[in-house]
Short mmCIF file of C-alpha atoms in Angstrom, two decimals:
data_model
loop_
_atom_site.label_atom_id
_atom_site.label_comp_id
_atom_site.label_asym_id
_atom_site.label_seq_id
_atom_site.Cartn_x
_atom_site.Cartn_y
_atom_site.Cartn_z
CA MET E 1 123.96 148.18 86.25
CA ASN E 2 127.67 147.51 86.68
CA ARG E 3 128.13 145.71 83.36
CA PRO E 4 131.67 144.55 82.50
CA ASP E 5 133.32 146.64 79.78
CA LEU E 6 134.21 144.75 76.59
CA LEU E 7 136.85 147.26 75.52
CA ALA E 8 138.52 147.07 78.91
CA ARG E 9 138.58 143.30 78.66
CA LEU E 10 140.13 143.50 75.21
CA GLU E 11 142.81 145.90 76.42
CA SER E 12 143.61 143.63 79.35
CA ALA E 13 144.08 140.66 77.01
CA ARG E 14 146.27 142.74 74.68
CA ALA E 15 148.41 143.94 77.58
CA ALA E 16 148.83 140.38 78.85
CA ARG E 17 149.98 139.24 75.43
CA GLU E 18 152.48 142.10 75.26
CA GLN E 19 153.77 141.29 78.74
CA ALA E 20 154.34 137.67 77.65
CA GLY E 21 156.35 138.82 74.64
CA LEU E 22 153.75 137.46 72.21
CA LEU E 23 152.44 140.68 70.66
CA ARG E 24 152.36 140.68 66.86
CA ARG E 25 152.99 143.80 64.80
CA ALA E 26 152.77 144.39 61.06
CA ARG E 27 155.72 145.98 59.35
CA VAL E 28 156.00 147.43 55.88
CA CYS E 29 157.84 145.04 53.55
CA ASP E 30 158.05 146.50 50.05
CA ALA E 31 158.91 144.02 47.30
CA LEU E 32 162.10 144.17 45.28
CA GLY E 33 162.30 140.91 43.36
CA ALA E 34 163.17 138.15 45.82
CA ARG E 35 164.05 140.72 48.48
CA ARG E 36 161.99 142.89 50.82
CA ILE E 37 162.72 146.49 51.76
CA VAL E 38 162.25 146.84 55.52
CA ARG E 39 163.07 150.14 57.20
CA GLY E 40 165.18 151.12 54.21
CA ARG E 41 167.23 147.89 54.12
CA ALA E 42 167.04 145.19 51.46
CA LEU E 43 166.55 141.78 53.11
CA VAL E 44 166.47 138.37 51.45
CA ASP E 45 162.99 136.97 52.06
CA PHE E 46 163.08 133.53 53.68
CA CYS E 47 159.62 133.67 55.29
CA GLY E 48 157.08 134.20 52.48
CA ASN E 49 154.97 131.55 50.76
CA ASP E 50 155.73 132.44 47.13
CA TYR E 51 157.25 128.99 46.72
CA LEU E 52 157.67 129.08 42.95
CA GLY E 53 158.58 132.76 42.71
CA LEU E 54 155.58 133.59 40.52
CA ALA E 55 154.19 136.66 42.31
CA GLY E 56 156.15 139.06 40.09
CA HIS E 57 156.24 136.94 36.92
CA ARG E 58 155.80 138.94 33.72
CA ASP E 59 152.95 136.70 32.50
CA LEU E 60 150.90 137.33 35.65
CA VAL E 61 151.55 141.07 35.57
CA ALA E 62 150.58 141.27 31.90
CA ALA E 63 147.36 139.27 32.39
CA LEU E 64 146.32 141.38 35.37
CA SER E 65 147.11 144.68 33.63
CA ARG E 66 145.36 143.68 30.40
CA THR E 67 142.17 142.57 32.13
CA ALA E 68 142.09 145.52 34.52
CA ALA E 69 142.35 147.87 31.54
CA ALA E 70 139.39 146.13 29.89
CA GLU E 71 137.14 145.48 32.91
CA GLY E 72 138.28 147.84 35.64
CA VAL E 73 139.46 146.89 39.11
CA GLY E 74 136.52 145.88 41.31
CA THR E 75 133.68 143.58 40.29
CA GLY E 76 131.20 145.54 42.40
CA ALA E 77 129.02 142.60 43.43
CA ALA E 78 128.95 139.06 44.78
CA HIS E 79 129.26 136.11 42.41
CA LEU E 80 125.54 135.33 42.71
CA VAL E 81 124.52 138.93 41.91
CA SER E 82 126.48 140.39 38.98
CA GLY E 83 130.11 139.89 40.01
CA HIS E 84 130.77 136.56 38.30
CA ARG E 85 132.80 137.32 35.17
CA GLY E 86 134.08 135.19 32.34
CA GLU E 87 137.56 135.10 33.87
CA HIS E 88 136.11 133.66 37.09
CA ALA E 89 134.20 130.97 35.21
CA ALA E 90 137.26 130.03 33.15
CA LEU E 91 139.48 129.89 36.24
CA GLU E 92 137.02 127.64 38.06
CA GLU E 93 136.94 125.26 35.10
CA GLU E 94 140.73 125.14 34.91
CA LEU E 95 141.11 124.58 38.67
CA ALA E 96 138.62 121.71 38.53
CA GLU E 97 140.49 120.12 35.62
CA TRP E 98 143.85 120.55 37.38
CA THR E 99 142.67 118.89 40.57
CA GLY E 100 140.68 116.14 38.83
CA ARG E 101 137.28 117.26 40.05
CA GLU E 102 133.99 118.16 38.41
CA ARG E 103 133.68 121.70 39.67
CA ALA E 104 135.52 124.41 41.59
CA LEU E 105 134.23 127.46 43.47
CA LEU E 106 136.23 130.66 44.04
CA PHE E 107 136.54 132.43 47.40
CA SER E 108 138.33 135.64 48.32
CA THR E 109 140.65 133.99 50.87
CA GLY E 110 141.49 130.55 52.22
CA VAL E 111 140.04 131.48 55.61
CA MET E 112 136.73 132.38 53.96
CA ALA E 113 136.77 129.14 51.97
CA ASN E 114 137.26 127.03 55.09
CA LEU E 115 134.70 128.92 57.16
CA GLY E 116 132.12 128.74 54.38
CA ALA E 117 132.72 125.09 53.57
CA MET E 118 132.49 124.05 57.22
CA GLN E 119 129.26 125.99 57.64
CA ALA E 120 127.69 124.41 54.57
CA LEU E 121 128.91 120.85 55.12
CA LEU E 122 128.41 120.63 58.88
CA ALA E 123 125.31 122.76 59.45
CA ALA E 124 123.17 123.03 56.29
CA GLY E 125 119.88 121.21 56.82
CA ALA E 126 120.72 120.22 60.39
CA ARG E 127 118.07 120.38 63.12
CA PRO E 128 120.05 119.25 66.14
CA GLY E 129 117.87 120.73 68.87
CA PRO E 130 118.99 122.70 71.95
CA GLY E 131 122.38 121.71 73.28
CA ARG E 132 123.06 119.15 70.56
CA ALA E 133 125.76 119.29 67.91
CA SER E 134 124.92 119.55 64.21
CA ALA E 135 127.66 117.05 63.30
CA LEU E 136 131.03 115.70 64.39
CA CYS E 137 134.20 117.26 63.04
CA VAL E 138 137.46 115.42 63.75
CA GLN E 139 140.63 117.42 63.14
CA ASP E 140 144.39 117.16 63.46
CA ARG E 141 145.66 118.99 66.53
CA LEU E 142 147.92 121.18 64.35
CA ASN E 143 145.31 122.18 61.74
CA HIS E 144 145.08 125.75 60.52
CA ALA E 145 143.01 128.02 62.77
CA SER E 146 140.36 128.55 60.10
CA LEU E 147 139.47 124.85 60.07
CA ILE E 148 139.07 124.84 63.84
CA ASP E 149 137.06 128.07 63.84
CA GLY E 150 134.89 126.84 60.96
CA ALA E 151 133.83 123.71 62.83
CA GLN E 152 133.07 125.63 66.00
CA LEU E 153 131.10 128.34 64.19
CA ALA E 154 129.06 125.66 62.42
CA GLY E 155 127.92 124.29 65.77
CA ALA E 156 129.70 120.96 65.26
CA GLU E 157 131.23 118.89 68.01
CA LEU E 158 134.94 119.36 67.49
CA ARG E 159 137.28 116.53 68.47
CA ARG E 160 141.02 116.71 67.81
CA TYR E 161 143.47 113.86 67.41
CA PRO E 162 147.24 113.77 67.99
CA HIS E 163 149.21 115.18 65.10
CA ALA E 164 149.30 112.94 62.01
CA ASP E 165 147.70 110.04 63.95
CA ALA E 166 145.16 108.27 61.73
CA GLU E 167 144.34 105.77 64.47
CA GLY E 168 143.64 108.71 66.77
CA ALA E 169 141.21 110.08 64.18
CA ALA E 170 139.50 106.69 64.05
CA ARG E 171 139.07 106.65 67.84
CA GLN E 172 137.46 110.07 67.78
CA LEU E 173 135.03 108.98 65.06
CA ASP E 174 134.19 105.81 66.98
CA ALA E 175 133.34 107.87 70.07
CA ARG E 176 130.30 109.41 68.36
CA PRO E 177 129.00 106.95 65.74
CA GLU E 178 125.50 108.43 65.83
CA LEU E 179 126.57 111.80 64.34
CA PRO E 180 127.27 112.60 60.68
CA ALA E 181 131.01 113.18 60.56
CA MET E 182 133.88 114.87 58.77
CA VAL E 183 137.63 114.43 59.12
CA ALA E 184 139.51 117.61 58.19
CA THR E 185 143.26 118.03 57.88
CA ASP E 186 145.90 120.26 56.39
CA GLY E 187 147.64 118.54 53.50
CA VAL E 188 150.96 120.21 54.36
CA PHE E 189 151.09 121.70 57.85
CA SER E 190 151.88 125.38 57.65
CA MET E 191 154.06 125.65 60.76
CA ASP E 192 155.70 122.20 60.70
CA GLY E 193 156.10 121.57 56.96
CA ASP E 194 155.27 117.87 57.18
CA VAL E 195 152.60 116.11 55.11
CA ALA E 196 149.48 114.54 56.61
CA PRO E 197 149.07 110.73 56.38
CA LEU E 198 146.43 111.18 53.70
CA PRO E 199 146.02 107.55 52.50
CA ALA E 200 145.59 106.31 56.09
CA LEU E 201 143.08 109.06 56.88
CA ALA E 202 141.16 108.34 53.67
CA ALA E 203 140.94 104.67 54.68
CA VAL E 204 139.62 105.65 58.12
CA CYS E 205 136.96 107.82 56.53
CA ARG E 206 135.88 105.09 54.09
CA ALA E 207 135.58 102.51 56.85
CA ARG E 208 133.50 104.81 59.07
CA GLY E 209 131.37 106.70 56.57
CA ALA E 210 132.98 110.07 57.28
CA LEU E 211 133.55 112.88 54.79
CA PHE E 212 137.24 113.63 54.15
CA TYR E 213 138.23 117.31 53.73
CA VAL E 214 141.78 118.41 52.89
CA ASP E 215 143.10 121.97 53.09
CA ASP E 216 146.01 121.85 50.65
CA ALA E 217 147.04 125.49 50.85
CA HIS E 218 150.75 124.66 51.11
CA GLY E 219 150.82 121.57 48.91
CA LEU E 220 149.23 122.86 45.71
CA GLY E 221 151.77 123.95 43.13
CA VAL E 222 154.60 122.21 44.98
CA LEU E 223 153.73 118.51 45.27
CA GLY E 224 152.26 115.95 42.88
CA ALA E 225 152.03 115.63 39.11
CA GLN E 226 151.64 119.08 37.51
CA GLY E 227 151.86 120.49 41.04
CA ALA E 228 148.33 119.26 41.78
CA GLY E 229 149.17 118.96 45.47
CA SER E 230 149.54 116.56 48.36
CA VAL E 231 146.34 114.68 47.54
CA SER E 232 147.61 114.01 44.02
CA ALA E 233 151.05 113.05 45.35
CA ALA E 234 149.38 110.53 47.68
CA GLY E 235 147.58 108.92 44.72
CA LEU E 236 144.14 109.77 46.08
CA SER E 237 141.12 110.50 43.89
CA ALA E 238 138.09 112.76 44.22
CA ALA E 239 136.23 109.76 45.64
CA ASP E 240 138.84 109.50 48.41
CA VAL E 241 138.86 113.26 49.15
CA PRO E 242 135.42 114.62 48.20
CA VAL E 243 136.22 118.22 49.20
CA LEU E 244 139.57 119.88 48.47
CA MET E 245 140.48 123.42 49.45
CA GLY E 246 143.38 125.26 47.86
CA THR E 247 144.72 128.79 48.04
CA LEU E 248 145.91 130.95 45.17
CA GLY E 249 148.24 133.24 47.13
CA LYS E 250 151.09 130.86 47.86
CA ALA E 251 152.68 128.76 45.11
CA LEU E 252 150.45 130.44 42.48
CA GLY E 253 151.64 133.89 43.54
CA CYS E 254 148.21 135.60 43.42
CA ALA E 255 145.40 135.80 46.01
CA GLY E 256 142.17 134.01 46.80
CA ALA E 257 141.14 130.39 47.25
CA PHE E 258 138.86 127.69 45.89
CA LEU E 259 136.96 124.56 46.83
CA ALA E 260 136.79 121.64 44.43
CA GLY E 261 134.69 118.49 44.36
CA ASP E 262 131.74 116.81 42.66
CA ALA E 263 129.33 119.24 41.03
CA ALA E 264 126.51 118.47 43.48
CA VAL E 265 128.76 119.02 46.51
CA ILE E 266 130.08 122.34 45.20
CA GLU E 267 126.57 123.51 44.31
CA GLY E 268 125.45 122.78 47.87
CA ILE E 269 128.37 124.77 49.25
CA ALA E 270 127.58 127.66 46.89
CA GLN E 271 124.03 127.78 48.24
CA PHE E 272 124.86 127.67 51.97
CA ALA E 273 128.36 129.11 52.46
CA ARG E 274 127.70 132.62 53.71
CA THR E 275 131.31 133.65 53.05
CA TYR E 276 130.62 132.97 49.36
CA VAL E 277 127.06 134.27 49.06
CA TYR E 278 127.57 137.55 50.91
CA THR E 279 130.92 138.84 49.70
CA THR E 280 132.11 140.71 46.62
CA ALA E 281 133.79 138.56 43.98
CA MET E 282 137.55 138.89 43.54
CA PRO E 283 138.62 141.24 40.73
CA ALA E 284 138.38 139.67 37.29
CA ALA E 285 141.93 140.91 36.66
CA LEU E 286 143.15 138.82 39.57
CA ALA E 287 141.36 135.76 38.17
CA ALA E 288 143.10 136.38 34.83
CA ALA E 289 146.50 136.61 36.56
CA THR E 290 145.74 133.36 38.40
CA ARG E 291 144.93 131.62 35.13
CA ALA E 292 148.34 132.69 33.83
CA ALA E 293 149.95 131.36 37.02
CA LEU E 294 148.10 128.08 36.73
CA ARG E 295 149.46 127.52 33.21
CA LEU E 296 152.99 128.14 34.47
CA VAL E 297 152.51 125.79 37.42
CA ARG E 298 150.93 122.94 35.47
CA PHE E 299 153.40 122.81 32.61
CA ASP E 300 156.46 124.22 34.47
CA ARG E 301 158.62 124.70 31.39
CA GLU E 302 161.01 126.81 33.48
CA GLY E 303 161.64 123.91 35.89
CA ARG E 304 160.57 125.85 38.97
CA ARG E 305 159.53 122.79 40.98
CA GLU E 306 162.86 121.17 40.15
CA LYS E 307 164.72 124.28 41.34
CA LEU E 308 162.63 124.37 44.50
CA ALA E 309 163.36 120.69 45.23
CA ALA E 310 167.08 121.32 44.72
CA ASN E 311 166.95 124.30 47.08
CA ILE E 312 165.18 122.27 49.77
CA ALA E 313 167.77 119.50 49.45
CA ARG E 314 170.66 121.99 49.58
CA PHE E 315 169.30 123.69 52.67
CA ARG E 316 168.65 120.46 54.57
CA THR E 317 172.01 118.97 53.62
CA GLY E 318 173.80 122.11 54.70
CA ALA E 319 171.84 122.29 57.95
CA ALA E 320 172.70 118.68 58.76
CA HIS E 321 176.39 119.37 58.10
CA LEU E 322 176.25 122.33 60.49
CA GLY E 323 174.25 120.45 63.13
CA LEU E 324 171.25 122.78 62.92
CA PRO E 325 168.17 121.32 64.66
CA LEU E 326 165.61 121.37 61.86
CA MET E 327 162.24 119.69 62.19
CA PRO E 328 161.55 116.83 59.73
CA SER E 329 160.12 118.30 56.51
CA ALA E 330 160.54 117.64 52.80
CA THR E 331 158.52 120.71 51.77
CA PRO E 332 159.55 124.38 51.37
CA ILE E 333 158.57 124.98 55.03
CA GLN E 334 161.69 124.33 57.14
CA PRO E 335 161.12 125.09 60.83
CA MET E 336 164.04 125.49 63.22
CA PRO E 337 162.92 125.02 66.85
CA MET E 338 164.01 127.72 69.30
CA GLY E 339 162.05 126.65 72.38
CA THR E 340 161.10 129.97 73.94
CA ALA E 341 159.43 132.96 72.34
CA ALA E 342 162.28 135.20 73.52
CA ALA E 343 164.88 132.99 71.84
CA ALA E 344 162.93 132.96 68.58
CA VAL E 345 162.50 136.75 68.55
CA SER E 346 166.20 137.27 69.34
CA ALA E 347 167.23 134.91 66.56
CA ALA E 348 164.95 136.62 64.03
CA ALA E 349 166.45 140.00 64.98
CA ALA E 350 169.99 138.65 64.53
CA LEU E 351 169.10 137.27 61.10
CA GLU E 352 167.63 140.64 60.10
CA ASP E 353 170.88 142.30 61.12
CA ALA E 354 172.64 139.80 58.83
CA GLY E 355 170.35 140.68 55.90
CA PHE E 356 167.69 137.96 56.09
CA LEU E 357 163.96 138.23 56.72
CA VAL E 358 162.88 135.21 58.81
CA VAL E 359 159.88 135.41 61.11
CA ALA E 360 159.75 134.14 64.69
CA ILE E 361 156.65 131.98 65.20
CA ARG E 362 155.39 131.98 68.79
CA PRO E 363 152.38 130.73 70.76
CA PRO E 364 149.45 130.69 70.29
CA THR E 365 150.26 129.96 66.62
CA VAL E 366 152.36 127.01 67.84
CA PRO E 367 152.15 125.12 71.16
CA GLN E 368 153.82 126.40 74.31
CA GLY E 369 157.52 125.59 74.16
CA GLY E 370 157.32 125.25 70.39
CA ALA E 371 158.51 128.70 69.30
CA ARG E 372 160.55 128.49 66.13
CA LEU E 373 162.01 130.19 63.10
CA ARG E 374 159.81 129.37 60.13
CA ILE E 375 162.22 129.33 57.20
CA THR E 376 160.62 128.99 53.77
CA LEU E 377 162.37 128.28 50.51
CA SER E 378 161.52 129.41 47.00
CA ALA E 379 162.57 128.55 43.48
CA GLN E 380 163.90 132.13 43.34
CA HIS E 381 166.55 131.55 46.00
CA THR E 382 170.07 131.12 44.65
CA PRO E 383 172.53 128.59 46.08
CA ALA E 384 174.69 131.47 47.31
CA ARG E 385 171.84 133.01 49.29
CA ILE E 386 170.91 129.66 50.81
CA ASP E 387 174.51 129.08 51.87
CA ALA E 388 174.70 132.59 53.33
CA LEU E 389 171.53 131.96 55.36
CA LEU E 390 172.97 128.69 56.65
CA ASP E 391 176.12 130.52 57.76
CA ALA E 392 173.98 133.09 59.61
CA LEU E 393 171.89 130.35 61.26
CA ALA E 394 175.06 128.58 62.39
CA ARG E 395 176.16 131.74 64.24
CA LEU E 396 172.97 131.90 66.30
CA PRO E 397 173.05 130.78 69.96
CA ARG E 398 171.71 127.22 70.16
CA PRO E 399 168.55 126.74 72.22
CA ALA E 400 168.80 124.50 75.27
CA GLU E 401 168.04 120.91 74.39
CA SER E 402 165.24 120.77 76.97
CA ALA E 403 163.49 123.69 75.31
CA VAL E 404 163.42 122.22 71.82
CA VAL E 405 160.33 120.28 70.81
#
């Protein structure tokens, strides 16, 4: 039998990506405060997601060290076996209180939370029959990959609407009224930095009996009262957004993720989300560090959100003065379109030479023609460093107008 070779196919796809200039490679970036050591050079980090600068905070380090000394490093089992510790339970309670929901459920990563939630919500109890979808999942065209993958892996019919277009979401729901349905969106879009039209989407879901799911990975800690996120900032309740996903590795400076909602909904997800049932629980020490981060975020006595807002305003004002073509965003994510992948890579290399770590984002992460520099701001950035970055950006060759999205 002359069966096609899977490894050969993989290598062909990898080679094609390299030929197109789209190959990704990891590099070692050791931390040194707000800077990263790359190939022996200290670079100012303008591409990470530590929006409030909490990853190295003394309170988090102390909580992690103290709990690791008492309980060890690994939990050794899944939550539903013997891995669920007191720190996990306390963190779940505090996350639920923070987000105004009855219960929260911890996951090891945001990707695992989205995959597991989609599986449970779209497929549990479904008997669709051969060739039929388990449910309808309507998503923003620019959603995070894990939301898209989750719907497809759950066997749902996936329909996507134009970016931030609530009427487009309504049309997709209306196309399949016979299927149970969910609308899923990022709260803050990770590559564009803009905020979803959450009130309009919630209204669409109410009118059409669809479940509303928000991935607020980049909004939590930054937006809303006590940093409770984009859903809170939009004035929406748990009734408006029954399932909320948030990550712990961005503004909270730790790692992991959670789902929050009514107790019955979260219990159902806990029973059917395979990425929860069949994986080892996060270290209890990490949960303790996250609890320390959550206290800092909620009460913000150091004014970190205020500093972050001032840094965003300074950067955008300076960019406008210099005529830099930023995309519209009021969040820490400030994309600068470059058009082609080659232009984005060249610009990132020039910024590295100038002492700044800024990553070039290329297809397939963004649409063709949408390559960009993804500049992210933090409460740790000083005005002087922001101004220096702006000066370096101003020295870059400007992309052709026709290439900029």
